[in-house]
XYZ file of C-alpha atoms in Angstrom:
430
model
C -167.736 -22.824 11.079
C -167.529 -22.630 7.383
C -169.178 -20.078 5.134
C -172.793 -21.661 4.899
C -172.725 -21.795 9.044
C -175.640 -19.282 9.793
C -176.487 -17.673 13.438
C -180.210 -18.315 13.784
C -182.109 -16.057 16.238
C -185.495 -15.577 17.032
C -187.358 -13.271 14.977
C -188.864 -10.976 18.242
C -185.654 -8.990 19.022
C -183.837 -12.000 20.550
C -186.245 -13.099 23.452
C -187.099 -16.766 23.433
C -189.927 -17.260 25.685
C -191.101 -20.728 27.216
C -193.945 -22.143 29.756
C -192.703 -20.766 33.448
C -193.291 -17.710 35.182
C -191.171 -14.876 34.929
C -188.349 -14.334 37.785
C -187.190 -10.634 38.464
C -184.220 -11.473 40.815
C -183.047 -14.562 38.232
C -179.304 -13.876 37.715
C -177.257 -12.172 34.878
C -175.247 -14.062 32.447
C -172.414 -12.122 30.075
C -171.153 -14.531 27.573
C -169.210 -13.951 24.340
C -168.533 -15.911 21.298
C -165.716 -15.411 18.727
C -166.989 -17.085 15.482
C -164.072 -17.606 12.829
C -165.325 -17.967 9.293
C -163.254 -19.491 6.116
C -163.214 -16.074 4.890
C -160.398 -15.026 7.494
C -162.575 -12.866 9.264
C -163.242 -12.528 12.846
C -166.632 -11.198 14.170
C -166.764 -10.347 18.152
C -170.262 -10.773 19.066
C -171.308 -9.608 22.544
C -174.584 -11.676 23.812
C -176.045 -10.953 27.235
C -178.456 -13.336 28.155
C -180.320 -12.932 31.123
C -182.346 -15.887 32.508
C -185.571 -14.931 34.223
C -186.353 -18.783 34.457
C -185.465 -21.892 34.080
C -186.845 -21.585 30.902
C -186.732 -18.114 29.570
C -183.553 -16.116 28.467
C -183.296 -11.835 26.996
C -180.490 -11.600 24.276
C -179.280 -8.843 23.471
C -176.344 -8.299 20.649
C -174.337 -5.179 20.241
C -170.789 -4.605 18.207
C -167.871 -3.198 19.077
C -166.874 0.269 18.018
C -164.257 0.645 15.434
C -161.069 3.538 15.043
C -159.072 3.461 11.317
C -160.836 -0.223 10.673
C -159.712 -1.239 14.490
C -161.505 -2.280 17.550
C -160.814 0.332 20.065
C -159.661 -2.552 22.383
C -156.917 -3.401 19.953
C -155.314 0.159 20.913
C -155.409 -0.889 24.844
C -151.805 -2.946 24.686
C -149.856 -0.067 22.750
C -147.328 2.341 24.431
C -147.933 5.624 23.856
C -144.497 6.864 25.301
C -143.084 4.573 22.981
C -144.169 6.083 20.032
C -143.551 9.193 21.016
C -140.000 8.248 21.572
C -139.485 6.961 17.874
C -141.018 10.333 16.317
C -138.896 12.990 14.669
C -138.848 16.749 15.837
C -140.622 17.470 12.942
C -143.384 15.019 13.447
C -143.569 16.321 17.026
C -143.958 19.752 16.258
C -146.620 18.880 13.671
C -148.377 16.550 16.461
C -148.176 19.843 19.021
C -149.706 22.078 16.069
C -152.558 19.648 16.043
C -153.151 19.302 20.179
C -156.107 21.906 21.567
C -154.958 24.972 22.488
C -157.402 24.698 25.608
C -156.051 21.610 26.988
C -156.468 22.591 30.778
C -153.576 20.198 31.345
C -151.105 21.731 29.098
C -148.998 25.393 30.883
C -150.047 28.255 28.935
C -146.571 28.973 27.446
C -147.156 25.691 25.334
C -151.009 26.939 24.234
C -149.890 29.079 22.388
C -148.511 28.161 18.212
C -146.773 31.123 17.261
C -143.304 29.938 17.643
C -140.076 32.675 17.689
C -136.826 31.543 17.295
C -135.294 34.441 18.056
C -132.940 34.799 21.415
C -134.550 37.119 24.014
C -132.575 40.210 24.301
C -133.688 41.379 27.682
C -136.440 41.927 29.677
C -139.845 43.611 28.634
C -139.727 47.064 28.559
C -142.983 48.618 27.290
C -142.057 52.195 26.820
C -138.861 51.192 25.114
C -140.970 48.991 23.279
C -143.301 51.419 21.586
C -140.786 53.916 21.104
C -138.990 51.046 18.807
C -142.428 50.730 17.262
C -142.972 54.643 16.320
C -139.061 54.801 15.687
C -139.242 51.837 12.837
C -142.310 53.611 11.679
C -141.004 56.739 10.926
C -138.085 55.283 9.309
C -139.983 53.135 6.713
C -140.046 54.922 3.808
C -143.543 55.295 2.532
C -144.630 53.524 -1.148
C -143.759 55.301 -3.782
C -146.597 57.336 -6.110
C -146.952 55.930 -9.725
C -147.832 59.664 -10.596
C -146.802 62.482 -8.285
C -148.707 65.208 -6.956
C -148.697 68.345 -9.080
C -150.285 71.237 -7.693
C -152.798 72.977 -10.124
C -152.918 69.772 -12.553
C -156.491 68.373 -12.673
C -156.866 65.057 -13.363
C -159.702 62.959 -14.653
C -163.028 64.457 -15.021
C -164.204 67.353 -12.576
C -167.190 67.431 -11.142
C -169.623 70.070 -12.130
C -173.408 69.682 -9.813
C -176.165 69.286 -12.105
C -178.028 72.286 -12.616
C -180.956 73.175 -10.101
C -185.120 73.736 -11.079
C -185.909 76.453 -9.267
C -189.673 76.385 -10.882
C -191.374 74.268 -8.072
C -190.124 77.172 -5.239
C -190.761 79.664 -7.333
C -194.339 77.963 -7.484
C -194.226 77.421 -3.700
C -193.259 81.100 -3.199
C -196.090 82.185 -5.597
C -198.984 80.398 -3.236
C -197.957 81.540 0.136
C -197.706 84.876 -1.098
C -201.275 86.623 0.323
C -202.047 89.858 -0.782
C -203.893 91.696 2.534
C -204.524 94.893 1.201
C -203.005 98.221 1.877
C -204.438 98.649 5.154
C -203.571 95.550 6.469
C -199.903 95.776 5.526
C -198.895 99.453 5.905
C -200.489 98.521 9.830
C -197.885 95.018 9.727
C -194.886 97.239 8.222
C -195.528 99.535 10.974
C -195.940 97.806 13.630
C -193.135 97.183 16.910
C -191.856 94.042 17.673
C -194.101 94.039 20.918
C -197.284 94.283 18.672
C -196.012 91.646 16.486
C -195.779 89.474 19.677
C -198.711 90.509 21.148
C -200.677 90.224 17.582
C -199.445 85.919 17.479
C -200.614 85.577 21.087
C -203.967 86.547 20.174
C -203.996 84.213 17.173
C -202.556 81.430 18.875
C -199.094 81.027 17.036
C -197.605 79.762 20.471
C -194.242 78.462 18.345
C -193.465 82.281 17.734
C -192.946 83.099 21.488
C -191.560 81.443 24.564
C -193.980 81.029 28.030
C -192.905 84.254 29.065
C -194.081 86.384 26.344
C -197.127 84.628 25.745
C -198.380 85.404 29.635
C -196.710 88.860 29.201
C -199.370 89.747 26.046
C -202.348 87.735 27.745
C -201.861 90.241 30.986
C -201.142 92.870 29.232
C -198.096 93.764 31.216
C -195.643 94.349 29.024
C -192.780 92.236 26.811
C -189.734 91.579 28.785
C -186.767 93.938 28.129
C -184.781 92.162 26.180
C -186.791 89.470 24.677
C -187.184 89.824 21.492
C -187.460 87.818 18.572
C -183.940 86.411 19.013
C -184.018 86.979 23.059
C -183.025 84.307 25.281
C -185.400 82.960 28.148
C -184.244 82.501 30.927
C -185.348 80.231 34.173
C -188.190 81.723 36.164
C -188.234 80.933 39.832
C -190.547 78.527 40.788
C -193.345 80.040 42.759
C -193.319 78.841 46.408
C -196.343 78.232 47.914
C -197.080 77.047 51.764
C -196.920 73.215 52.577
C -200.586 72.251 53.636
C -200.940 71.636 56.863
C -201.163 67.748 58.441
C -204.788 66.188 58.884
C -205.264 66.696 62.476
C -209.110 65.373 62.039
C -209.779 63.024 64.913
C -210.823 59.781 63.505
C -212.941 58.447 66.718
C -214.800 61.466 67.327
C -215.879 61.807 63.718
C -217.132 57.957 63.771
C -218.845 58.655 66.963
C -220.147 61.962 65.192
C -221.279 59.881 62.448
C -223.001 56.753 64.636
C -224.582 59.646 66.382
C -226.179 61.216 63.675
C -224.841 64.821 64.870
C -226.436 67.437 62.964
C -222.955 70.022 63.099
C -221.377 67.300 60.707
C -222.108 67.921 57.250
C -218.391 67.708 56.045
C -215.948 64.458 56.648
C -212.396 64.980 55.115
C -210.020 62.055 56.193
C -208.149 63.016 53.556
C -203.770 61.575 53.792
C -204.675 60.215 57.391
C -201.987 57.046 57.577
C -202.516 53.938 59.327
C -206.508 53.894 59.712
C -207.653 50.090 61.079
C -210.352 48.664 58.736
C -211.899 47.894 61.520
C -212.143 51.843 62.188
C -213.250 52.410 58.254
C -216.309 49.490 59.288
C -217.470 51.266 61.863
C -217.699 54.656 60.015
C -219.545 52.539 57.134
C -221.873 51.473 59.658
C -222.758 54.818 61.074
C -222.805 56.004 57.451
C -226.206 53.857 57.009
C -228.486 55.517 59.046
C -226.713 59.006 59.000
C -228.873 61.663 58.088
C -226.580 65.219 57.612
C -223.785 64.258 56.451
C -223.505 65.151 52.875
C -220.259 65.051 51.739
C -217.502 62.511 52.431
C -213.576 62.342 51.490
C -211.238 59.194 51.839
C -208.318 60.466 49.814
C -204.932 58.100 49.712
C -206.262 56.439 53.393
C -205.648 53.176 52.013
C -208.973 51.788 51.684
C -209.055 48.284 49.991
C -211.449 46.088 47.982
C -212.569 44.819 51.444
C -213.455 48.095 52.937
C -214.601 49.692 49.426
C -217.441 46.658 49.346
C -218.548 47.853 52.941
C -218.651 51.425 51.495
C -220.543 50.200 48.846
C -223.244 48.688 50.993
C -223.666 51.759 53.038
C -224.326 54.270 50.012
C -227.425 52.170 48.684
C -228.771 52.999 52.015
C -227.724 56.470 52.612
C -229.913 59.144 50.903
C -228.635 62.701 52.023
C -224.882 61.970 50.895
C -224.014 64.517 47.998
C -220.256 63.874 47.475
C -217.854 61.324 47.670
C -214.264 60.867 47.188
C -211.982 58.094 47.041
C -209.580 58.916 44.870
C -205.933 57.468 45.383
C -206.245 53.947 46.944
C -206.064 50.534 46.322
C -209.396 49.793 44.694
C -209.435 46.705 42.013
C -212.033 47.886 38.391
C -214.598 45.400 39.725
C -214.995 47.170 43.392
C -215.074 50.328 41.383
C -218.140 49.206 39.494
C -219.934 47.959 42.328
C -219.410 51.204 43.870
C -221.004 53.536 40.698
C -223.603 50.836 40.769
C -224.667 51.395 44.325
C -225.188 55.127 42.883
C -228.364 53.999 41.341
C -230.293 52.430 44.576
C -230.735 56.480 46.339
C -229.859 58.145 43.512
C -228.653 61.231 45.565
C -224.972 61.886 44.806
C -224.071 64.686 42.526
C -220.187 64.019 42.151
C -218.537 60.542 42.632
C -214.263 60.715 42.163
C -212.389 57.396 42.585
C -209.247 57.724 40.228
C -205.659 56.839 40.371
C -206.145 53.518 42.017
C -204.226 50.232 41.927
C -205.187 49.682 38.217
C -204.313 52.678 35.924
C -206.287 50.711 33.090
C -209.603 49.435 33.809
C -210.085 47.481 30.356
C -212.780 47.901 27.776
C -215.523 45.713 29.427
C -215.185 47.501 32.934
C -215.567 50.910 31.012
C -218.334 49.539 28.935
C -219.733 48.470 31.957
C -219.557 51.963 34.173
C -220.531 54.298 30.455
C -223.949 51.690 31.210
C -224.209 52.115 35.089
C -223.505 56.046 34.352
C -226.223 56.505 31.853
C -228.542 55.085 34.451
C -228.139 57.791 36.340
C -230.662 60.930 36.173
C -228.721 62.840 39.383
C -224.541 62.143 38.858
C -223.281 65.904 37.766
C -219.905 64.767 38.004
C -217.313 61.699 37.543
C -213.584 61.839 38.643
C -212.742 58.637 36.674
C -209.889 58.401 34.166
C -211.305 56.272 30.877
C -209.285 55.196 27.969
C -211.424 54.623 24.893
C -213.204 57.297 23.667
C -216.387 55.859 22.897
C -217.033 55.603 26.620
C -215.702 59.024 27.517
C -218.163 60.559 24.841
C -221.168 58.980 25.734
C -220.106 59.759 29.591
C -219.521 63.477 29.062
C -222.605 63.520 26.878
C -224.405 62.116 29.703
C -223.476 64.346 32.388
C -223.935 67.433 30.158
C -227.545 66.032 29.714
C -228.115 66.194 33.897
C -226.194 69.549 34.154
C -228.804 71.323 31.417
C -231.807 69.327 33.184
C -230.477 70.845 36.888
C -230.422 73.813 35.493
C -233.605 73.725 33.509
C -236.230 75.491 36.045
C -239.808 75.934 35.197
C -242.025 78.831 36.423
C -245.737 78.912 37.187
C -247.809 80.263 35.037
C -245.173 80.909 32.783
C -242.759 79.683 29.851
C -239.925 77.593 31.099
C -236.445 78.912 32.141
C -233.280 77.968 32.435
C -230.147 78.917 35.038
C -226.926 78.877 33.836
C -224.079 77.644 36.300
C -221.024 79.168 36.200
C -218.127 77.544 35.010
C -216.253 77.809 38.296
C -218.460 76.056 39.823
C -219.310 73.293 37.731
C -214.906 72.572 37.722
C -215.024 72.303 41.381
């Protein structure tokens, strides 16, 4: 093939199709063609045809990889131990300089390039070792000074501060100084260092005192000997108070109680009782419908769930004589939690609802929106154990409540000008 001999090939990647159907078990043919041009040049041209017919045939052409302008097949014939043989030392410590350190298949004494060529003169001997090290160390005279050290010789410039303005403390001093009158300060200048302490524990400066002070001027007992202004506080005991006594409340007899509609129970406290059934807490739900005297119920940390909360629900939008009720420390999702304030609004007869710490700490903005709107619905609630974050809906909840407290409280009298009670504060934190 001379110069002007061209390789034609179709112009869709090499696929000649003709009439026949296509065959996908038709065999696989590898061919290869070494085309010599008058230019001296070989090209190695890899074809793989593969005939899906008797009439169609896939080409596909590909070139050989090439290492310092040689195919990499070129390199297959050539004996490596053979030239390694006919390199120098020098050559072969330049070719182990160049080989990976990492080489998995190389031992670890040869990893390493730093090279000694000094004769071992023993074993290792650490301790010897390091007292060579401090030994040379000491010996090696240290580098000479250009100048030597004079004592009393000052060289260079010395450092002098830059003068201080003392006008802005003197201004600072200047407004904090109050002028209270004789009176006031021949009392101060006379005054012990128990009145001082007694004097910031009525005004509130709590960062003068420790705890102990503090509740020794509220009470009026006395300042502890030897706490003074520098005293040191020391560790109160704890104060040890009795461990409450189990819930021994029978659970069976108070749902019978309930179902019954027994007059003697006013008061239900199932309060830390473990391992209560829900089919148990249904039961008590379903008494709770058509009880009549029973006005206040607890169901603190009994593990009452969404399930049994939506029962609970149901039964208080047909109870009308229940005053309180607590549920406070279970496993109650937001959404139950709504459903439960909501069913506040079908009797409207409870005066305190509690259901905090429950399985969400947050309830979210919408939930909150949501119970500040089911809350302000209410004429009767007095009271709401319920932890809210934003402060728009605590406002407008406290607000709300306040507003039914002063209307409770607000008692007209016949024939007269209305009156109102005032509850004491005890009572209304109970």
């Amino acid at each position: 093939m001379d110069e002007t001999d061209t390789l034609v090939m179709p112009d869709d990647g090499g696929v000649v199709n003709s009439n026949g159907n296509d065959d996908d078990d038709a065999p696989t043919v590898e061919e290869t063609y070494e085309i010599t041009t008058t230019r001296r040049k070989t090209i190695r041209t890899s074809y793989k045809i593969q005939e899906t017919s008797s009439s169609t045939k896939t080409t596909t052409m590909t070139t050989a990889a090439k290492l310092y302008g040689k195919d990499l097949s070129e390199y297959d014939d050539i004996d490596v131990d053979q030239l390694l043989a006919e390199l120098t030392p020098e050559e072969l410590n330049i070719l182990a300089k160049e080989v990976d350190p990492d080489d998995s298949f190389m031992p670890p004494s040869q990893r390493c390039s730093y090279e000694c060529n000094k004769s071992p003169t023993g074993p290792l001997n650490r301790k010897k070792l390091i007292e060579h090290i401090n030994k040379q160390a000491l010996e090696t005279p240290d580098i000479p000074e250009l100048k030597p050290f004079v004592p009393g010789v000052i060289r260079g410039k010395k450092w002098v501060p830059p003068p201080q303005d003392n006008t802005k403390e003197k201004e600072a001093d200047e407004q904090i100084a109050i002028d209270l009158g004789d009176e006031y300060e021949q009392a101060l200048s006379a005054a012990t260092q128990e009145e001082i302490i007694d004097l910031a524990a009525i005004l509130g400066f709590h960062s003068m005192m420790n705890q102990d002070q503090y509740h020794a001027s509220l009470l009026n007992s006395g300042q502890p000997v030897g706490l003074g202004w520098d005293g040191v506080t020391k560790a109160s005991q704890p104060k040890v108070y009795p461990m409450e006594p189990p819930n021994d409340t029978d659970v069976d007899a108070t749902i019978k109680q309930v179902r019954d509609d027994d007059s003697s129970l006013t008061d239900l406290n199932w309060n830390n009782i473990k391992n209560i059934s829900d089919e148990k807490f249904i039961q008590l739900f379903e008494g709770l419908e058509m009880n009549t005297h029973l006005e206040s119920l607890s169901l603190t940390n009994v593990g009452l769930n969404d399930k049994t909360a939506q029962r609970l629900a149901d039964a208080v939008e047909k109870n009308s004589t229940l005053r309180v009720l607590n549920v406070e420390t279970n496993f109650i999702s937001p959404p139950v939690i709504v459903k439960l304030i909501r069913s506040l609004l079908k009797t409207k007869s409870i005066e305190e609802f509690r259901c905090s710490n429950q399985r969400s700490q947050v309830l979210g903005n919408k939930i909150e929106m949501e119970i500040t709107q089911l809350v302000e619905q209410n004429p009767t609630l007095l009271r709401l154990g319920l932890h809210l974050e934003f402060n728009d809906a605590r406002h407008r909840v406290a607000a709300h409540l306040q507003r039914n407290i002063d209307r409770t409280n607000f008692v007209p009298i016949a024939g007269g000008p209305a009156t109102s009670t005032v509850t004491p504060a005890d009572d209304l934190k109970k």
